[in-house]
PDB file of C-alpha atoms in Angstrom:
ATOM      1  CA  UNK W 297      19.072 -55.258 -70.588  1.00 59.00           C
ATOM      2  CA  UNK W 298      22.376 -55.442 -68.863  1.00 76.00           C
ATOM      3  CA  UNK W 299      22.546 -54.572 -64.718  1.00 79.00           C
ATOM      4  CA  UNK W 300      25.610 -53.039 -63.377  1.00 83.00           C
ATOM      5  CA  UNK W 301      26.717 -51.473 -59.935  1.00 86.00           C
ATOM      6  CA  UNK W 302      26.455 -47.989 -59.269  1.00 87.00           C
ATOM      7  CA  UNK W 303      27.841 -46.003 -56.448  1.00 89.00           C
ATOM      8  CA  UNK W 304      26.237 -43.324 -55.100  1.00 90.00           C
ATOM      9  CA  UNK W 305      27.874 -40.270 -54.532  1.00 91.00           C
ATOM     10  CA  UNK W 306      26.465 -39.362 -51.215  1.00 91.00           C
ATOM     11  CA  UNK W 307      26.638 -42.642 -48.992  1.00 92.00           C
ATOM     12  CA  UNK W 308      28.742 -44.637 -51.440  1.00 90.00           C
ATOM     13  CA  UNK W 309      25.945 -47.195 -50.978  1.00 89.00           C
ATOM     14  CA  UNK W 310      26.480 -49.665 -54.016  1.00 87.00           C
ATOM     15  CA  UNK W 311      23.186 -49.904 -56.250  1.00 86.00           C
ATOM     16  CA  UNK W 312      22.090 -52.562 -58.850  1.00 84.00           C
ATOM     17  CA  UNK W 313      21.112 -50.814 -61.997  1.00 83.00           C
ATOM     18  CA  UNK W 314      19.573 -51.133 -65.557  1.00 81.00           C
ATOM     19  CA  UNK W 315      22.248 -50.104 -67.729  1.00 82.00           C
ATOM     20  CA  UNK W 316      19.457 -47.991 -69.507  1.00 80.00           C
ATOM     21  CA  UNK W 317      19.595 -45.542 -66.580  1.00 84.00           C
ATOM     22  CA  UNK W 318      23.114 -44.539 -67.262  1.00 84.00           C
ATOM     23  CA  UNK W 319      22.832 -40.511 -68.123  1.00 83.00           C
ATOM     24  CA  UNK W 320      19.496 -40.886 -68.623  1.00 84.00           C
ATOM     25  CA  UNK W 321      17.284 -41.152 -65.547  1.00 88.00           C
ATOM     26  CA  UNK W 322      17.404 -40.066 -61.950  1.00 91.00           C
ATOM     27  CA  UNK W 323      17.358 -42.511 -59.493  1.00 91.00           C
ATOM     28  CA  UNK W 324      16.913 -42.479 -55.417  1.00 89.00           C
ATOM     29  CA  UNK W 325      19.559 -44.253 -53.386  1.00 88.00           C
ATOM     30  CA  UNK W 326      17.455 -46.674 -51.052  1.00 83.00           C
ATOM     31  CA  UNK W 327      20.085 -46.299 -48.284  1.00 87.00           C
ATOM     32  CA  UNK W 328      20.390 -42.474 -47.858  1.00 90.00           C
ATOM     33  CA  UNK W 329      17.498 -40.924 -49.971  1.00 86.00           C
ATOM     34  CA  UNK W 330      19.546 -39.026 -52.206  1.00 89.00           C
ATOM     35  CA  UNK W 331      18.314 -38.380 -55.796  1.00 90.00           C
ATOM     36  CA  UNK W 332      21.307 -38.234 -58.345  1.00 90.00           C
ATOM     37  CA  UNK W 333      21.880 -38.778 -62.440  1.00 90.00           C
ATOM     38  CA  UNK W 334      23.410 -41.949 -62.701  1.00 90.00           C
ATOM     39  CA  UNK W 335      26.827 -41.462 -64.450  1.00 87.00           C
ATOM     40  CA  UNK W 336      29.844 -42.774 -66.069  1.00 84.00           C
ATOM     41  CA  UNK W 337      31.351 -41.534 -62.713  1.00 84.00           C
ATOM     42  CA  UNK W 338      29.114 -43.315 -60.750  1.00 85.00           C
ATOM     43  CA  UNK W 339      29.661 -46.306 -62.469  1.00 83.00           C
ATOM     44  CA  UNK W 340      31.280 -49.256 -60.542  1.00 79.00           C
ATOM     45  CA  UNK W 341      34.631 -49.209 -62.543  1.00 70.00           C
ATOM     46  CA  UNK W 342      35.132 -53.311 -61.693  1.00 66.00           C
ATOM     47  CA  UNK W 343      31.923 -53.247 -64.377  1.00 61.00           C
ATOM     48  CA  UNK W 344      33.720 -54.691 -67.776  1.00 59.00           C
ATOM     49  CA  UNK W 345      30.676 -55.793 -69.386  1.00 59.00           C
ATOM     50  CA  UNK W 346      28.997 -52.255 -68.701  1.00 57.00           C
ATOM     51  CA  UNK W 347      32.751 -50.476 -69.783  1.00 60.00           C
ATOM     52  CA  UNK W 348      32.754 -52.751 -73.012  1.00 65.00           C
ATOM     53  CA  UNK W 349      29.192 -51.611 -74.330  1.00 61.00           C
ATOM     54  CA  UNK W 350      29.883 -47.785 -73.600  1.00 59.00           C
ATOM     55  CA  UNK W 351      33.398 -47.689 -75.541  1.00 63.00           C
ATOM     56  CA  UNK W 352      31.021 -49.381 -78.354  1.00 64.00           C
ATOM     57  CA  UNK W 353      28.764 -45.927 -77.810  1.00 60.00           C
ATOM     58  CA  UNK W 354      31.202 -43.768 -77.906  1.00 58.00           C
ATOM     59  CA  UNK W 355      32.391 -45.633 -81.258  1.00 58.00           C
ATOM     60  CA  UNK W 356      29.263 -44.478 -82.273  1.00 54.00           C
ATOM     61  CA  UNK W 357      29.047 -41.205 -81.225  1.00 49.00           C
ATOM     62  CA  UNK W 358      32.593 -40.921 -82.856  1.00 48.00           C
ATOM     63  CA  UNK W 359      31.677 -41.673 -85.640  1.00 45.00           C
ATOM     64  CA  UNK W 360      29.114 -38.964 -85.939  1.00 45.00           C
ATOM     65  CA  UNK W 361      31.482 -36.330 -84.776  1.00 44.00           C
ATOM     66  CA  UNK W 362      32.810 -37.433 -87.957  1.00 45.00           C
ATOM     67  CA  UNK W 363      36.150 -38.587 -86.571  1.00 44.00           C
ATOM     68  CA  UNK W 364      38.115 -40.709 -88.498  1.00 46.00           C
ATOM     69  CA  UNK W 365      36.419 -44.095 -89.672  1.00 48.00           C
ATOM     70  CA  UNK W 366      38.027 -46.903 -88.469  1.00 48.00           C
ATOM     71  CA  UNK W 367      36.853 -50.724 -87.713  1.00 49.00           C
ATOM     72  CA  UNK W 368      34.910 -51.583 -84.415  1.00 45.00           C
ATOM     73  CA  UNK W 369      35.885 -53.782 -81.827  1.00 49.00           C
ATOM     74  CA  UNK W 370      35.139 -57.601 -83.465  1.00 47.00           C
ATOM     75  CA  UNK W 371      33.602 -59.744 -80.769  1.00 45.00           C
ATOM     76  CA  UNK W 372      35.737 -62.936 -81.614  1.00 45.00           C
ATOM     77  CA  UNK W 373      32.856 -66.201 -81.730  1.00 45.00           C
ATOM     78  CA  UNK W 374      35.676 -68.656 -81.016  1.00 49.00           C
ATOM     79  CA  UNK W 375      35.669 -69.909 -77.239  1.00 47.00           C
ATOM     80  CA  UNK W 376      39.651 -71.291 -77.901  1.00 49.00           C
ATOM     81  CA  UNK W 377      40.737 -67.961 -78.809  1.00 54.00           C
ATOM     82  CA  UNK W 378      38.787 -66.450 -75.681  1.00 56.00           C
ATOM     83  CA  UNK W 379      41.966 -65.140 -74.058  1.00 62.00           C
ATOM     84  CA  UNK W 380      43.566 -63.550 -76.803  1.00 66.00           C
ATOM     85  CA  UNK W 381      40.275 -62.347 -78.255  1.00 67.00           C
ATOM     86  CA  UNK W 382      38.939 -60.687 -74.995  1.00 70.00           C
ATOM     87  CA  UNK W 383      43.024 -59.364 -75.812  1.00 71.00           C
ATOM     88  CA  UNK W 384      42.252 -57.717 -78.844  1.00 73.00           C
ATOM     89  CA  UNK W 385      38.742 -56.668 -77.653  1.00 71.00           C
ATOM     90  CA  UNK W 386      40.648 -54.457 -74.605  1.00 71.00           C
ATOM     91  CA  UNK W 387      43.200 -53.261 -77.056  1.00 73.00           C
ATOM     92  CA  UNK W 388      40.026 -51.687 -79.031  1.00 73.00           C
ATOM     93  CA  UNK W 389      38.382 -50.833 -75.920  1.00 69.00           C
ATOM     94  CA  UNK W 390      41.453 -48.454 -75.177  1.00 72.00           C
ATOM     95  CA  UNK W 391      41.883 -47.390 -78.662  1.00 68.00           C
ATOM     96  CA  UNK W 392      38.141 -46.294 -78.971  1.00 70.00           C
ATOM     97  CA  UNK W 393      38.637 -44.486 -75.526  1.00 69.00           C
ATOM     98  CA  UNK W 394      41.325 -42.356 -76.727  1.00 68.00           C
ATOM     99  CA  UNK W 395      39.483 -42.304 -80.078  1.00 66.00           C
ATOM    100  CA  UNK W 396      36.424 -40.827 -78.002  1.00 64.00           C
ATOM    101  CA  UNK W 397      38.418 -38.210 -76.136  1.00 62.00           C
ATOM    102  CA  UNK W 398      39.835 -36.991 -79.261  1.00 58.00           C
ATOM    103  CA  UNK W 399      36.579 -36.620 -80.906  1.00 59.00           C
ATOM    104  CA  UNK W 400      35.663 -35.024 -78.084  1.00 58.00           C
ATOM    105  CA  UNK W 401      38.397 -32.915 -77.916  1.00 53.00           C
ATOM    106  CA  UNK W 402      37.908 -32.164 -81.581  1.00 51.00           C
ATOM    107  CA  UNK W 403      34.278 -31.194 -80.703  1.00 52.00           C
ATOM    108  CA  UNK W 404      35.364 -28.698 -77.954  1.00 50.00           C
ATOM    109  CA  UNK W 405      37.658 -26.641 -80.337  1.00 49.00           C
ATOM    110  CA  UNK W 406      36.581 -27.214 -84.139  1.00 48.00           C
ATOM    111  CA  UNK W 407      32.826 -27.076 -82.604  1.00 43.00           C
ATOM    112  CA  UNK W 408      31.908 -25.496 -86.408  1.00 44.00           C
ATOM    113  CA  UNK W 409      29.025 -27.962 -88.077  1.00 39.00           C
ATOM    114  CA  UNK W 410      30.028 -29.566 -91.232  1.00 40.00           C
ATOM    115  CA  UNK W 411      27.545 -29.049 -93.783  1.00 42.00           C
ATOM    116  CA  UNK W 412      26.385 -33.127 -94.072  1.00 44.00           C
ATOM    117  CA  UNK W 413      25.760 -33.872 -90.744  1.00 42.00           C
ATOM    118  CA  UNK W 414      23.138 -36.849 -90.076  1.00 42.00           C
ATOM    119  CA  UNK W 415      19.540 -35.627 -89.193  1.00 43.00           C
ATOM    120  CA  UNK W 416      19.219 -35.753 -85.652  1.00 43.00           C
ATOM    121  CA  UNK W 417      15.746 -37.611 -86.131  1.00 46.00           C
ATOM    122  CA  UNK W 418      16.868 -41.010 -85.254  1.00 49.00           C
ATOM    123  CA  UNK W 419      19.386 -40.095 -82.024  1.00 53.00           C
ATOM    124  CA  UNK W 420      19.099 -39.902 -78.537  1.00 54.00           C
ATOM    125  CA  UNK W 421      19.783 -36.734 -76.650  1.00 55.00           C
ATOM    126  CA  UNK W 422      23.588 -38.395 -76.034  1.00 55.00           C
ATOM    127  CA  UNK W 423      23.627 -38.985 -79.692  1.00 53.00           C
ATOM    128  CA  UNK W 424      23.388 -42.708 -79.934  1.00 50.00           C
ATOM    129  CA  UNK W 425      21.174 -43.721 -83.054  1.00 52.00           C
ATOM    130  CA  UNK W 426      18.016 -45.531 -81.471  1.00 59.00           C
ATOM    131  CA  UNK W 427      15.066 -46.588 -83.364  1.00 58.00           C
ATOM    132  CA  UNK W 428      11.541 -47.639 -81.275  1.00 57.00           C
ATOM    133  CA  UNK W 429      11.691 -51.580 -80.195  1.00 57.00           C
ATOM    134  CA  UNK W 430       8.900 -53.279 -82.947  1.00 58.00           C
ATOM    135  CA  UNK W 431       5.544 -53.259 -81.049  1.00 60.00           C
ATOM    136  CA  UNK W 432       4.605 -56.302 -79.489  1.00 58.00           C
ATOM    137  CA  UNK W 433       1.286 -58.476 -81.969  1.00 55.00           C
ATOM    138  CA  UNK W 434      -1.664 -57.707 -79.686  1.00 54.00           C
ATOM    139  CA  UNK W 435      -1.875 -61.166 -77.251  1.00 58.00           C
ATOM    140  CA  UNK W 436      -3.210 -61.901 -74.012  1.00 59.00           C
ATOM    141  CA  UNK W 437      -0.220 -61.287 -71.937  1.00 80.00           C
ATOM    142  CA  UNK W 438      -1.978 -60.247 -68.550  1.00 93.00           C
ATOM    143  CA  UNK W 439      -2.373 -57.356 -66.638  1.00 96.00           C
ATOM    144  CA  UNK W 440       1.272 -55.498 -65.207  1.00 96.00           C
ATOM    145  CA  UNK W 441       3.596 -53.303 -66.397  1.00 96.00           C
ATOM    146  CA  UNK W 442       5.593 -54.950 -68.738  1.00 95.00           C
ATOM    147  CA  UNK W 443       5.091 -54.866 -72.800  1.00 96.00           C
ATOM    148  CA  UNK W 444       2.342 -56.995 -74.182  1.00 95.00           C
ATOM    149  CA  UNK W 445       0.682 -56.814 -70.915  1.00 96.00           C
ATOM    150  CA  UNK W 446      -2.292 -54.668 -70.077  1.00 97.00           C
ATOM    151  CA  UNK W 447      -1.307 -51.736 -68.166  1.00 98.00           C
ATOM    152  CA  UNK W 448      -1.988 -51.814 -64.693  1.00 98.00           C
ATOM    153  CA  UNK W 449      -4.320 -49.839 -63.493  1.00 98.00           C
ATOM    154  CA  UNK W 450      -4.318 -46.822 -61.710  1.00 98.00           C
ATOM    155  CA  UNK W 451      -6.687 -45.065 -59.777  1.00 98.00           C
ATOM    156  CA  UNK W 452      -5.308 -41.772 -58.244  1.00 98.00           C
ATOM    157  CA  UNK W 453      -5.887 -38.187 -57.499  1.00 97.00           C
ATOM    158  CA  UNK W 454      -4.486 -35.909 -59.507  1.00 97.00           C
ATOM    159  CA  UNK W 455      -3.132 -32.378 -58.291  1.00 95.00           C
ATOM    160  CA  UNK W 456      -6.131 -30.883 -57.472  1.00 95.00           C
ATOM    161  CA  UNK W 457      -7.558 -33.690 -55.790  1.00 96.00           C
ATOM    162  CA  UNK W 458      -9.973 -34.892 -58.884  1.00 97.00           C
ATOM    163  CA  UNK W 459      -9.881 -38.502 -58.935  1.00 98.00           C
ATOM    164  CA  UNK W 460      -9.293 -40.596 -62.175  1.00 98.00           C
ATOM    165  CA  UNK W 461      -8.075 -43.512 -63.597  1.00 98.00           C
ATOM    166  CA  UNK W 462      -5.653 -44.559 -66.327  1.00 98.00           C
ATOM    167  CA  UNK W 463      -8.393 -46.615 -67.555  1.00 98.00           C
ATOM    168  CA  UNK W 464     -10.652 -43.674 -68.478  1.00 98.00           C
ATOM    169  CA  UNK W 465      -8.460 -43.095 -71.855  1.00 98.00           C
ATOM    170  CA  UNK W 466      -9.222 -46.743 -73.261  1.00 97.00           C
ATOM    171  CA  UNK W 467      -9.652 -46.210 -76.601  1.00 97.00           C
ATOM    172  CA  UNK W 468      -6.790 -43.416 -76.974  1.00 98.00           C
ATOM    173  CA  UNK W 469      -3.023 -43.928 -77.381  1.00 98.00           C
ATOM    174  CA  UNK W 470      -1.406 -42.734 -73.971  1.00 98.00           C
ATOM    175  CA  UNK W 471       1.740 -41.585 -73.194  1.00 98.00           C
ATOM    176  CA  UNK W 472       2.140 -42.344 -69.110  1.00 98.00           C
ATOM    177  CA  UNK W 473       5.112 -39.907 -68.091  1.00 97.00           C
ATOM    178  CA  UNK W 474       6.762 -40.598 -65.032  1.00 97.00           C
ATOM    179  CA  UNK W 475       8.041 -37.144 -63.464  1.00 96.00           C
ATOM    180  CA  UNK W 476       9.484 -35.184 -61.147  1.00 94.00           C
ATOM    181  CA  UNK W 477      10.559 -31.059 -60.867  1.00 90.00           C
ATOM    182  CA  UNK W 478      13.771 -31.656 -58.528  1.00 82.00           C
TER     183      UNK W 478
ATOM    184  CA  UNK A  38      11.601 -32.381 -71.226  1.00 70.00           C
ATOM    185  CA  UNK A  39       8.456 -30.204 -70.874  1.00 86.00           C
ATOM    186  CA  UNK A  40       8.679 -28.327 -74.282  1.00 90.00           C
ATOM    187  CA  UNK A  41       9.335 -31.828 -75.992  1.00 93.00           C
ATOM    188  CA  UNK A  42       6.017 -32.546 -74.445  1.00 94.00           C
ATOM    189  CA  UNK A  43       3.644 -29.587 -74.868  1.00 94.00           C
ATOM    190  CA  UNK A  44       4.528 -29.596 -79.071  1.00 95.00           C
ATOM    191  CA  UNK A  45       3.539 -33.295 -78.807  1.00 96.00           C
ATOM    192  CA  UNK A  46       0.250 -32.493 -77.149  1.00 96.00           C
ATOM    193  CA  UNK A  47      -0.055 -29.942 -79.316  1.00 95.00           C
ATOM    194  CA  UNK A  48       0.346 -31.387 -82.944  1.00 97.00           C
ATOM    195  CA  UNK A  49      -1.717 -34.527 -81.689  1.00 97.00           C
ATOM    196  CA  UNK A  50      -4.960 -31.968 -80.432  1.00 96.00           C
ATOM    197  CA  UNK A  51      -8.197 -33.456 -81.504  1.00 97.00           C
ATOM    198  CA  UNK A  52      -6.509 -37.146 -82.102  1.00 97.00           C
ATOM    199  CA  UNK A  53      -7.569 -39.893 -79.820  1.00 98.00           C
ATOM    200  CA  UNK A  54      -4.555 -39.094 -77.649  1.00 98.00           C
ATOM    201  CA  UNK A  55      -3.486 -38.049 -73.949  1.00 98.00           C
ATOM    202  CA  UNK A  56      -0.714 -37.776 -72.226  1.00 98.00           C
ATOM    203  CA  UNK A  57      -0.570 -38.730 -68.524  1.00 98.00           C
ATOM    204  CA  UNK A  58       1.708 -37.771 -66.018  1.00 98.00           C
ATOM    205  CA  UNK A  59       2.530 -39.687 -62.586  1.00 98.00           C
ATOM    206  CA  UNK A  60       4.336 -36.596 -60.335  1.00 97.00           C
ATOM    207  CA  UNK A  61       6.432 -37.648 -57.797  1.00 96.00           C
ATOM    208  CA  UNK A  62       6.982 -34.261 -56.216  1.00 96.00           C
ATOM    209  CA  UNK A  63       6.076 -34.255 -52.247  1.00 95.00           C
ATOM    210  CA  UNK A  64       4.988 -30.595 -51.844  1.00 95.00           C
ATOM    211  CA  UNK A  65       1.206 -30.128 -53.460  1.00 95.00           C
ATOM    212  CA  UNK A  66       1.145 -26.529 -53.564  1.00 95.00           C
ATOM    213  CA  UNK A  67       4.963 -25.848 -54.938  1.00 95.00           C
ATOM    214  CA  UNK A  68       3.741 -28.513 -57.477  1.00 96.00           C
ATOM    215  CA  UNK A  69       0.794 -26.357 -58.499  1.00 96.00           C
ATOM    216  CA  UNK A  70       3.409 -22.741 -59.189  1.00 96.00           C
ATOM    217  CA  UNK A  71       5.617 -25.606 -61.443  1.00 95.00           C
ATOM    218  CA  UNK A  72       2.692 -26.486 -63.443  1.00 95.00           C
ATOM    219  CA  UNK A  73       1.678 -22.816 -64.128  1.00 95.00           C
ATOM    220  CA  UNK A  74       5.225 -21.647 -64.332  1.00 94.00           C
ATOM    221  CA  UNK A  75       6.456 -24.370 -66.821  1.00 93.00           C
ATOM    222  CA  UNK A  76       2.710 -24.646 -68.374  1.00 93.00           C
ATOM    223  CA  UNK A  77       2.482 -27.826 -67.698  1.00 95.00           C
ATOM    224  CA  UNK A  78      -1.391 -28.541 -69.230  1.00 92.00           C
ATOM    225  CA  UNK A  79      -1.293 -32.226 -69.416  1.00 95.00           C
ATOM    226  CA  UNK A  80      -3.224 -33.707 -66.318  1.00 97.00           C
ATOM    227  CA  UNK A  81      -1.213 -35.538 -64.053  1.00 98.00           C
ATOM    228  CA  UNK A  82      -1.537 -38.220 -61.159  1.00 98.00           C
ATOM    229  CA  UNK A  83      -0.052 -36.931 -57.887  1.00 98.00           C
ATOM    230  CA  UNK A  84       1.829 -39.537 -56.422  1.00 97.00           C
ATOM    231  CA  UNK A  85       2.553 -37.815 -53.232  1.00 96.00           C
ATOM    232  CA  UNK A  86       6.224 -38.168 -53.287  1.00 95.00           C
ATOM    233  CA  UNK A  87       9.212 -40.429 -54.377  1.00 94.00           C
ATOM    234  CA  UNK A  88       8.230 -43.502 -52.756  1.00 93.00           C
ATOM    235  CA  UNK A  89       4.167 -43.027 -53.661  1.00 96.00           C
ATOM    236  CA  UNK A  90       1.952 -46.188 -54.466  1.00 97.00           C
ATOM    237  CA  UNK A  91       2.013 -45.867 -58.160  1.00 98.00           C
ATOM    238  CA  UNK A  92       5.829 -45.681 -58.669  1.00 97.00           C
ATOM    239  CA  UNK A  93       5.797 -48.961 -56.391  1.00 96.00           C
ATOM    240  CA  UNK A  94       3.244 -50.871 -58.509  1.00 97.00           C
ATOM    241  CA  UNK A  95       4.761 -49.682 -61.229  1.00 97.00           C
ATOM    242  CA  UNK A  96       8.614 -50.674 -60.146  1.00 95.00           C
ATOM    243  CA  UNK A  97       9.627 -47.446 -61.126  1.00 95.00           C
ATOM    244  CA  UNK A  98      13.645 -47.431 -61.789  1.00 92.00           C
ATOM    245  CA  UNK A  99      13.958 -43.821 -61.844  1.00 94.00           C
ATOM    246  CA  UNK A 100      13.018 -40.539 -63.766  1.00 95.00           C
ATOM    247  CA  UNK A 101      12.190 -39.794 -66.406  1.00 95.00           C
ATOM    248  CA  UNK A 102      10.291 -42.854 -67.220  1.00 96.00           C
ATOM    249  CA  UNK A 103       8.119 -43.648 -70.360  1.00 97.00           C
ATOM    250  CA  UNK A 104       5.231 -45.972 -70.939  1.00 98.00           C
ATOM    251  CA  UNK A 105       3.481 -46.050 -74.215  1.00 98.00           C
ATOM    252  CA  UNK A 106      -0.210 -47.615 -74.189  1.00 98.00           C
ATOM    253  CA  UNK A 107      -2.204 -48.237 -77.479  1.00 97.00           C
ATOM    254  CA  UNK A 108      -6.058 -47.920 -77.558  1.00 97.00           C
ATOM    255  CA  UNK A 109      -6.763 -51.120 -76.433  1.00 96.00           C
ATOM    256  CA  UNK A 110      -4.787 -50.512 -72.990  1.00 97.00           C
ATOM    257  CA  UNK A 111      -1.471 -52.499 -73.985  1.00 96.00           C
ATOM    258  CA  UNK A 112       1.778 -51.481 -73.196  1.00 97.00           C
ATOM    259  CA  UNK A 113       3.913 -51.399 -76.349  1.00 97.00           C
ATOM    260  CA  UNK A 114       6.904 -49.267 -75.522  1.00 97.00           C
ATOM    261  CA  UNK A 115       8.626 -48.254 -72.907  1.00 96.00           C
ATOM    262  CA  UNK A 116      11.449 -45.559 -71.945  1.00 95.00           C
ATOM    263  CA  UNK A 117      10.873 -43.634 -75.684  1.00 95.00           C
ATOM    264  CA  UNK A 118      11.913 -39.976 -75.902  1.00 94.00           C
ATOM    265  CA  UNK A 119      12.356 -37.313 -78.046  1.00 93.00           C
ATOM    266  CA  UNK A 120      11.378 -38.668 -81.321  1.00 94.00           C
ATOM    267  CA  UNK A 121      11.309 -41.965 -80.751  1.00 95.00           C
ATOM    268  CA  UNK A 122       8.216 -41.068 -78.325  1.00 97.00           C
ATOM    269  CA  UNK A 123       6.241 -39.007 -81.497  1.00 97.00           C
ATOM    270  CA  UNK A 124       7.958 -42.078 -83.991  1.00 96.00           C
ATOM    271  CA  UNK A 125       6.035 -44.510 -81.386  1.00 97.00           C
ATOM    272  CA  UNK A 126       2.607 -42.464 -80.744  1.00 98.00           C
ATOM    273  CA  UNK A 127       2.239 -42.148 -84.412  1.00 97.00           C
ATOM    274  CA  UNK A 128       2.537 -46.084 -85.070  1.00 97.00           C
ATOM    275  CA  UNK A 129       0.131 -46.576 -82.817  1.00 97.00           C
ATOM    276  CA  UNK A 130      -2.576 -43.882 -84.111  1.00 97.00           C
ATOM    277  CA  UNK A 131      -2.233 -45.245 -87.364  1.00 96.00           C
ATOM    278  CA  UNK A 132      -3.156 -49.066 -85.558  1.00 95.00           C
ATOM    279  CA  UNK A 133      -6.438 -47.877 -84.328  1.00 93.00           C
ATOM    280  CA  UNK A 134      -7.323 -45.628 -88.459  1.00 86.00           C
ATOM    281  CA  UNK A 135      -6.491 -49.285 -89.479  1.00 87.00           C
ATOM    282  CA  UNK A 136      -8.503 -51.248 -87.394  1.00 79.00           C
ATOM    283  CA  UNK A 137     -11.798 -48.577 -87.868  1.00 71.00           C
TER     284      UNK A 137
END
């Protein structure tokens, strides 16, 4: 997973992201505290590599606002042709931009469903098809907090003071949620 | 997020199951209204605030965040929502029928 630079809209303090936080998680500047949603907005627009894979999403997401279908950007393999291929790639880049705010135009003012749309099954809440990464064989990978390791464990309180420990549910499938009602 | 979360617990009652929460909220007894307000049942570590010990051990990028642990206390997925986090609970039930 890709990092890019964020800037946050309180202290303009520049951040080092994952790309996966982008619209999806909320994150705490470490300079002046403030929590905020991560956004295209926030996005450090010197970022091409970040700016390349979200025109690709919003190909995607085109696509299921059943815009018209028309070829992706094609990632040329050839190192010779770099210059005009990167070229081509930011003539696509643009084209799928305007593509995108047409679609999502179109969405604002034909917002009617069409009868065939795609199950909503396999999307993300933005829309972008995502299927579960295959789980890891079971091997010794250690203890942390990484997949195919053990989780660490934790040994806490929880709200009302009751202590417990994440390794009380061996034996059952967890789900460890992260939260926060801000 | 929370109504995702309470028809998960729900359709998995009586499976070998739980979902665990790490709360990063500061105040203890606003925290306590939330989880009666938004019937939140699920039990939850209290973390004590943004910066608490387990978001730190954990190197917590932000919120919310996912972990998904199989029986054997394994982490197999991370950062899965909506149905990719039922898609991803229900490979991993079906592991541990398999294994019995």
């Amino acid at each position: 997973m890709a990092r890019v630079q964020i800037i946050c809209p309180e202290c303009s303090a520049p951040l080092r992201l994952s790309d996966e936080v982008i619209d999806r998680k909320k994150v705490r500047c470490p300079k002046c505290e403030t929590v905020f949603r991560p956004s295209e907005d926030n996005l450090d627009q010197s970022d091409s590599a970040l700016l390349r894979r979200r025109a690709e999403r919003s190909h995607s997401s085109s696509r299921r606002s059943d815009a018209p279908d028309r070829p992706g950007p094609s990632r040329s393999k050839h190192k010779s042709q770099k210059s005009s291929a990167s070229l081509v790639v930011a003539t696509a880049v643009i084209g799928l931009l305007v593509l995108g705010g047409v679609a999502a135009l179109a969405a604002v003012y034909w917002p009617e469903k069409k009868p065939n749309q795609p199950a909503v099954a396999a999307a993300n809440n933005d829309g972008t098809p995502r299927l579960p990464a295959p789980p890891m064989p079971a091997k010794a990978g250690g203890t942390g907090t990484e997949i195919g390791q053990t989780a660490l464990e934790i040994d806490g309180e929880d709200i009302d003071g009751k202590r417990f420990k994440l390794s009380d549910y061996r034996g059952k499938v967890v789900v460890l949620d992260f939260w926060g009602d801000w | 997020m929370y109504p995702h979360e309470r028809s998960l617990v729900k359709r998995l009652e009586g499976k070998p199951f739980a979902l665990i929460g790490v709360n990063s909220d500061s105040d203890r007894e606003e925290l306590k209204r939330v989880l009666v307000q938004k019937q939140i049942t699920w039990r939850s570590f209290w973390d004590r605030g943004k910066d608490g010990p387990i978001a730190e051990q954990w190197k917590l990028d932000g919120w919310p965040s996912i972990w998904v642990i199989d029986a054997r206390g394994v982490i197999r997925y991370k950062d899965v929502f909506g149905p990719e986090m039922d898609q991803a609970v229900d490979t991993l039930l079906a592991e541990i029928n398999r294994e019995n």
